[in-house]
Short mmCIF file of C-alpha atoms and ligand atoms in Angstrom, two decimals:
data_model
loop_
_atom_site.label_atom_id
_atom_site.label_comp_id
_atom_site.label_asym_id
_atom_site.label_seq_id
_atom_site.Cartn_x
_atom_site.Cartn_y
_atom_site.Cartn_z
CA MET A 1 1.83 -4.47 16.96
CA VAL A 2 1.81 -0.85 15.72
CA PRO A 3 0.26 1.44 18.35
CA GLU A 4 0.07 4.33 15.87
CA LEU A 5 -2.66 2.45 13.98
CA GLU A 6 -4.99 3.37 16.87
CA LYS A 7 -4.75 7.07 15.99
CA ALA A 8 -8.09 8.74 15.27
CA THR A 9 -6.90 9.74 11.79
CA VAL A 10 -6.47 6.09 10.71
CA HIS A 11 -9.17 4.33 8.68
CA MET A 12 -8.88 0.80 7.35
CA LYS A 13 -11.47 -1.08 5.35
CA ASN A 14 -9.83 -4.39 6.22
CA PRO A 15 -7.68 -4.18 9.37
CA GLU A 16 -6.96 -7.93 9.29
CA HIS A 17 -5.44 -7.62 5.82
CA VAL A 18 -3.29 -4.70 7.01
CA LYS A 19 -2.04 -6.76 9.95
CA ARG A 20 -1.24 -9.72 7.72
CA VAL A 21 0.76 -7.59 5.27
CA ILE A 22 2.67 -5.78 8.04
CA SER A 23 3.54 -9.15 9.66
CA ALA A 24 4.74 -10.51 6.31
CA LEU A 25 6.86 -7.41 5.66
CA ARG A 26 8.53 -7.85 9.04
CA LYS A 27 9.04 -11.59 8.63
CA GLU A 28 10.63 -11.29 5.19
CA GLY A 29 13.20 -8.77 6.35
CA THR A 30 14.89 -5.81 4.75
CA ASP A 31 16.41 -7.32 1.59
CA LYS A 32 13.16 -7.45 -0.35
CA LEU A 33 11.68 -4.21 0.99
CA GLN A 34 11.37 -0.82 -0.71
CA VAL A 35 9.31 2.29 -0.09
CA ILE A 36 7.71 4.03 -3.07
CA SER A 37 6.38 7.50 -2.32
CA ASP A 38 4.81 10.51 -3.89
CA PHE A 39 6.29 13.87 -2.85
CA ASP A 40 3.81 16.77 -2.97
CA MET A 41 1.21 16.61 -0.20
CA THR A 42 2.53 13.16 0.82
CA LEU A 43 6.03 13.87 2.14
CA SER A 44 5.34 17.60 2.13
CA ARG A 45 2.57 19.08 4.26
CA PHE A 46 -0.83 19.94 2.84
CA GLY A 47 -1.55 22.73 5.31
CA PHE A 48 -0.33 24.52 8.39
CA ASN A 49 -2.38 26.75 10.71
CA GLY A 50 -5.28 26.73 8.29
CA ARG A 51 -3.16 27.77 5.30
CA ARG A 52 -2.21 25.66 2.33
CA CYS A 53 1.45 24.74 1.97
CA PRO A 54 3.03 24.99 -1.49
CA THR A 55 3.64 22.11 -3.91
CA SER A 56 7.01 22.00 -5.68
CA HIS A 57 5.38 23.82 -8.61
CA ASN A 58 3.91 26.44 -6.25
CA ILE A 59 7.37 27.05 -4.73
CA LEU A 60 8.43 28.37 -8.15
CA ASP A 61 5.09 30.07 -8.91
CA ASN A 62 5.17 32.08 -5.67
CA SER A 63 8.82 33.08 -5.95
CA ARG A 64 10.19 36.47 -6.88
CA VAL A 65 11.66 35.22 -10.14
CA ILE A 66 8.15 34.94 -11.63
CA SER A 67 6.56 38.11 -13.01
CA GLU A 68 3.25 39.26 -11.57
CA GLU A 69 1.49 38.42 -14.81
CA GLY A 70 3.07 34.96 -14.92
CA ARG A 71 2.04 34.31 -11.32
CA LYS A 72 -1.55 35.29 -12.05
CA LYS A 73 -1.71 32.99 -15.07
CA LEU A 74 -0.25 30.07 -13.07
CA LYS A 75 -2.80 30.68 -10.30
CA ASP A 76 -5.65 30.76 -12.82
CA LEU A 77 -4.48 27.37 -14.15
CA LEU A 78 -4.38 25.96 -10.61
CA HIS A 79 -7.89 27.19 -9.86
CA TYR A 80 -9.21 25.71 -13.08
CA TYR A 81 -7.42 22.34 -13.12
CA TYR A 82 -6.94 21.40 -9.43
CA PRO A 83 -10.70 20.80 -8.83
CA ILE A 84 -10.62 18.51 -11.89
CA GLU A 85 -7.55 16.66 -10.53
CA ILE A 86 -9.33 15.77 -7.29
CA ASP A 87 -12.89 15.36 -8.62
CA PRO A 88 -14.13 11.92 -7.44
CA ASN A 89 -16.85 11.91 -10.11
CA ARG A 90 -14.55 11.94 -13.13
CA THR A 91 -12.62 8.91 -14.38
CA MET A 92 -8.83 8.86 -14.72
CA GLU A 93 -9.29 8.47 -18.50
CA GLU A 94 -11.23 11.72 -18.52
CA LYS A 95 -8.69 13.48 -16.32
CA CYS A 96 -5.50 12.35 -18.12
CA PRO A 97 -5.66 14.66 -21.18
CA LEU A 98 -6.68 17.56 -18.94
CA MET A 99 -3.69 16.97 -16.67
CA VAL A 100 -1.37 16.91 -19.71
CA GLU A 101 -2.96 20.25 -20.67
CA TRP A 102 -2.34 21.72 -17.17
CA TRP A 103 1.28 20.56 -16.92
CA THR A 104 2.06 21.67 -20.49
CA LYS A 105 0.57 25.15 -19.99
CA ALA A 106 2.25 25.58 -16.58
CA HIS A 107 5.66 24.46 -17.89
CA ASP A 108 5.32 26.79 -20.91
CA LEU A 109 4.66 29.71 -18.55
CA LEU A 110 7.66 28.78 -16.40
CA LEU A 111 9.86 28.63 -19.52
CA GLN A 112 9.00 32.26 -20.27
CA GLN A 113 10.41 33.37 -16.92
CA LYS A 114 14.11 32.71 -17.60
CA ILE A 115 14.59 30.86 -14.34
CA LEU A 116 18.25 30.38 -13.36
CA LYS A 117 19.59 27.09 -12.04
CA SER A 118 21.62 29.10 -9.54
CA ASP A 119 18.41 30.62 -8.11
CA ILE A 120 16.74 27.34 -7.14
CA ALA A 121 18.38 26.99 -3.72
CA LYS A 122 17.35 30.51 -2.71
CA ILE A 123 13.85 30.10 -4.13
CA VAL A 124 13.41 27.01 -1.93
CA ARG A 125 14.99 28.67 1.12
CA ASP A 126 12.66 31.67 0.82
CA SER A 127 9.55 29.53 0.25
CA GLU A 128 6.89 28.40 2.73
CA VAL A 129 7.36 24.72 1.95
CA MET A 130 7.00 22.38 4.92
CA LEU A 131 7.64 18.68 5.18
CA ARG A 132 5.36 16.50 7.31
CA ASP A 133 6.18 16.08 10.99
CA GLY A 134 8.37 13.01 11.45
CA VAL A 135 10.06 13.33 8.08
CA ASN A 136 13.58 13.15 9.56
CA ALA A 137 12.83 9.91 11.41
CA PHE A 138 11.30 8.52 8.21
CA PHE A 139 14.31 9.26 5.97
CA ASP A 140 16.89 8.37 8.63
CA GLN A 141 15.29 5.05 9.42
CA LEU A 142 15.23 3.98 5.78
CA HIS A 143 18.82 5.17 5.32
CA GLN A 144 20.08 3.30 8.39
CA HIS A 145 18.53 0.06 7.19
CA ASP A 146 19.58 0.59 3.57
CA ILE A 147 16.00 0.43 2.29
CA PRO A 148 15.60 2.06 -1.13
CA LEU A 149 13.20 5.00 -1.17
CA PHE A 150 11.82 5.67 -4.63
CA ILE A 151 10.17 9.08 -4.90
CA PHE A 152 7.88 9.20 -7.93
CA SER A 153 6.67 12.75 -8.37
CA ALA A 154 4.71 14.78 -10.87
CA GLY A 155 6.23 17.88 -9.27
CA VAL A 156 9.48 19.59 -10.26
CA GLY A 157 12.48 17.33 -9.59
CA ASP A 158 15.10 20.07 -9.17
CA VAL A 159 12.90 21.86 -6.63
CA LEU A 160 11.89 18.86 -4.55
CA GLU A 161 15.47 17.54 -4.46
CA GLU A 162 16.56 20.93 -3.14
CA VAL A 163 13.83 20.81 -0.47
CA LEU A 164 15.15 17.42 0.64
CA ARG A 165 18.77 18.61 0.48
CA GLN A 166 18.04 21.62 2.67
CA ALA A 167 16.22 19.34 5.14
CA GLU A 168 19.39 17.17 5.13
CA VAL A 169 17.49 14.01 4.24
CA LEU A 170 18.61 13.44 0.64
CA HIS A 171 20.54 10.28 1.53
CA PRO A 172 22.12 7.92 -1.05
CA ASN A 173 19.27 5.39 -0.72
CA VAL A 174 16.86 7.95 -2.26
CA THR A 175 16.03 7.89 -5.99
CA VAL A 176 13.83 10.58 -7.50
CA VAL A 177 11.88 10.29 -10.74
CA SER A 178 10.15 13.54 -11.57
CA ASN A 179 9.93 16.42 -14.06
CA TYR A 180 13.48 17.72 -14.26
CA MET A 181 14.48 21.05 -15.73
CA ASP A 182 16.94 21.37 -18.60
CA PHE A 183 19.18 24.44 -18.46
CA ASP A 184 21.21 26.00 -21.29
CA ASP A 185 24.94 26.83 -21.11
CA GLN A 186 24.15 30.06 -19.28
CA GLY A 187 22.18 28.13 -16.65
CA VAL A 188 18.81 29.44 -17.88
CA LEU A 189 15.78 27.11 -17.95
CA ARG A 190 15.13 26.15 -21.57
CA GLN A 191 12.81 23.14 -21.30
CA PHE A 192 11.57 20.34 -19.09
CA LYS A 193 13.05 16.93 -19.76
CA ALA A 194 10.79 14.19 -21.13
CA PRO A 195 8.76 12.25 -20.25
CA LEU A 196 6.18 14.53 -18.72
CA ILE A 197 4.93 13.07 -15.46
CA HIS A 198 1.48 14.17 -14.27
CA THR A 199 -0.77 12.89 -11.49
CA TYR A 200 -2.32 10.09 -13.53
CA ASN A 201 0.57 8.56 -15.51
CA LYS A 202 2.78 7.43 -12.63
CA ASN A 203 3.27 3.89 -13.87
CA ASN A 204 5.77 1.57 -15.52
CA ARG A 205 4.96 2.89 -19.01
CA VAL A 206 6.29 6.33 -18.15
CA LEU A 207 9.43 4.82 -16.60
CA GLY A 208 10.22 2.76 -19.72
CA LYS A 209 13.22 0.45 -19.56
CA THR A 210 15.31 2.78 -17.45
CA GLU A 211 17.77 2.01 -14.69
CA GLN A 212 15.18 3.34 -12.25
CA PHE A 213 12.67 0.84 -13.58
CA GLN A 214 15.14 -2.01 -13.07
CA GLN A 215 15.70 -0.85 -9.51
CA LEU A 216 11.99 -0.51 -8.86
CA SER A 217 11.12 -3.96 -10.14
CA SER A 218 13.73 -5.85 -8.12
CA ARG A 219 12.23 -5.48 -4.63
CA THR A 220 8.92 -7.23 -4.23
CA ASN A 221 7.79 -6.07 -0.77
CA ILE A 222 6.47 -2.56 -0.93
CA VAL A 223 5.20 0.22 1.28
CA LEU A 224 3.51 2.75 -1.03
CA LEU A 225 2.68 6.28 0.12
CA GLY A 226 0.48 8.71 -1.80
CA ASP A 227 -2.21 11.34 -1.57
CA SER A 228 -3.87 10.96 -4.96
CA MET A 229 -5.72 8.06 -6.58
CA GLY A 230 -3.08 8.32 -9.32
CA ASP A 231 -0.35 7.38 -6.85
CA LEU A 232 -1.70 3.83 -6.57
CA SER A 233 -0.14 2.87 -9.92
CA MET A 234 3.40 3.86 -8.84
CA ALA A 235 4.25 0.22 -8.04
CA ASP A 236 2.83 -1.19 -11.30
CA GLY A 237 6.35 -1.84 -12.56
CA VAL A 238 6.90 -4.45 -9.87
CA THR A 239 5.25 -7.34 -11.67
CA ASP A 240 6.14 -9.95 -9.04
CA ALA A 241 5.03 -7.83 -6.09
CA GLU A 242 4.43 -10.05 -3.07
CA ASN A 243 3.38 -7.96 -0.09
CA VAL A 244 2.16 -4.43 -0.79
CA LEU A 245 0.88 -2.02 1.83
CA THR A 246 -0.67 1.18 0.49
CA VAL A 247 -1.05 4.25 2.69
CA GLY A 248 -3.09 7.20 1.40
CA PHE A 249 -3.18 10.69 2.83
CA LEU A 250 -6.67 12.12 2.39
CA ASN A 251 -5.99 15.83 2.72
CA ASP A 252 -8.74 17.68 0.89
CA LYS A 253 -12.47 17.22 0.12
CA VAL A 254 -12.46 14.51 2.76
CA ASP A 255 -16.21 13.82 2.92
CA GLU A 256 -16.61 13.54 -0.85
CA ARG A 257 -13.59 11.30 -1.37
CA ARG A 258 -13.64 9.11 1.78
CA GLY A 259 -15.45 6.16 0.16
CA LYS A 260 -13.15 5.89 -2.87
CA TYR A 261 -9.99 6.26 -0.73
CA ARG A 262 -11.08 3.58 1.75
CA ASP A 263 -11.84 1.20 -1.12
CA ALA A 264 -8.50 1.86 -2.81
CA TYR A 265 -5.89 2.31 -0.05
CA ASP A 266 -5.20 -0.24 2.70
CA ILE A 267 -4.73 2.56 5.23
CA VAL A 268 -6.30 6.00 4.81
CA LEU A 269 -5.01 8.87 6.95
CA GLU A 270 -7.60 11.61 7.15
CA LYS A 271 -6.28 15.11 7.72
CA ASP A 272 -3.10 13.77 9.30
CA GLU A 273 -0.13 16.08 8.71
CA THR A 274 2.38 13.65 10.25
CA LEU A 275 4.33 10.58 9.20
CA ASP A 276 3.67 9.01 12.64
CA VAL A 277 1.71 6.05 11.32
CA VAL A 278 4.21 5.33 8.54
CA ASN A 279 7.11 5.62 11.00
CA GLY A 280 5.33 3.29 13.45
CA ILE A 281 4.85 0.68 10.73
CA LEU A 282 8.49 0.97 9.61
CA CYS A 283 9.74 0.70 13.21
CA TYR A 284 7.85 -2.56 13.58
CA VAL A 285 8.79 -3.93 10.15
CA LEU A 286 12.46 -3.04 10.55
CA GLY A 287 12.56 -4.45 14.07
CA ASP A 288 13.55 -1.21 15.78
CA LEU A 289 10.90 -1.81 18.44
CA ASN A 290 10.08 -4.80 20.66
P1 TMP B 301 2.03 14.66 -7.29
O1 TMP B 301 1.90 15.05 -5.86
O2 TMP B 301 1.05 13.59 -7.67
O3 TMP B 301 3.41 14.29 -7.68
O4 TMP B 301 1.57 15.88 -8.21
C1 TMP B 301 2.06 17.13 -8.10
C2 TMP B 301 1.04 18.09 -7.66
O5 TMP B 301 1.41 19.37 -8.18
C3 TMP B 301 -0.38 17.86 -8.10
O6 TMP B 301 -1.20 17.64 -6.99
C4 TMP B 301 -0.81 19.17 -8.76
C5 TMP B 301 0.28 20.12 -8.39
N1 TMP B 301 0.56 21.17 -9.40
C6 TMP B 301 0.65 22.47 -8.96
O7 TMP B 301 0.48 22.75 -7.78
N2 TMP B 301 0.94 23.46 -9.89
C7 TMP B 301 1.13 23.17 -11.21
O8 TMP B 301 1.39 24.09 -12.01
C8 TMP B 301 1.03 21.81 -11.64
C9 TMP B 301 1.23 21.47 -13.08
C10 TMP B 301 0.75 20.84 -10.69
MG1 MG B 302 0.80 14.35 -4.26
#
């Protein structure tokens, strides 16, 4: 059915369930289907040649527009809070207030740097960001079949949109909900727009009764892509969800987190820097193969 599911990186607790959902997604056709995806470390790469790739926040942090002191403070925050973010032994309830703390402190530091809207494109161009292998086929396929792609990100919206624009994949079927910057009349960053989205509040409550929420809730067959346990709630707003296939990228602390990921995600991809499996599933579901 989907040869890519034989890849060594693929782990499924219940392969029969996965097959049933994929068959149902194909049978029900494109009208009811949507893809809901995280951005950082899901559509973007986690690492390359043994080095970590930047998140949308890191793209700003590592850029020349940030002072040395600011960069050091942002790095200190990352080193303190990231292990908490991925700690399998803490509950989401425990992590939530700490994530709000991290995002608030990081955004406050970025606000001190007088970042210009007009600098974003260059900051992204000069960065080491990398998207996963197969990202063009992924975006193009969804665009061709008019399948909405809803990117729900706790990263920085302006930055990740620019990454997608420069990769020439920001097609009209893509909607992004993320932390967007608010610039003053001179084009200087003055605040981040509300609501604050962090790793563990990606759900319908944070979306409220917005147009994006309406869009999200109208398609009941879902392929959900994430790399964090917090990403699993991205489809909560779809109350009448029928067939949901969740795919989780397990990038870091693989041995410690394997059990929880296999229990929570239908398909777990361990240390897989490609979108091959997702593209294989979409090919089959959209009828591009066979
Ligand atoms: P997401 O991938 O769930 O949307 O979350 C964004 C990622 O950004 C999350 O894994 C933590 C990371 N992050 C940074 O790298 N630097 C920061 O300053 C903040 C607040 C988050
Ligand atoms: Mg992520």
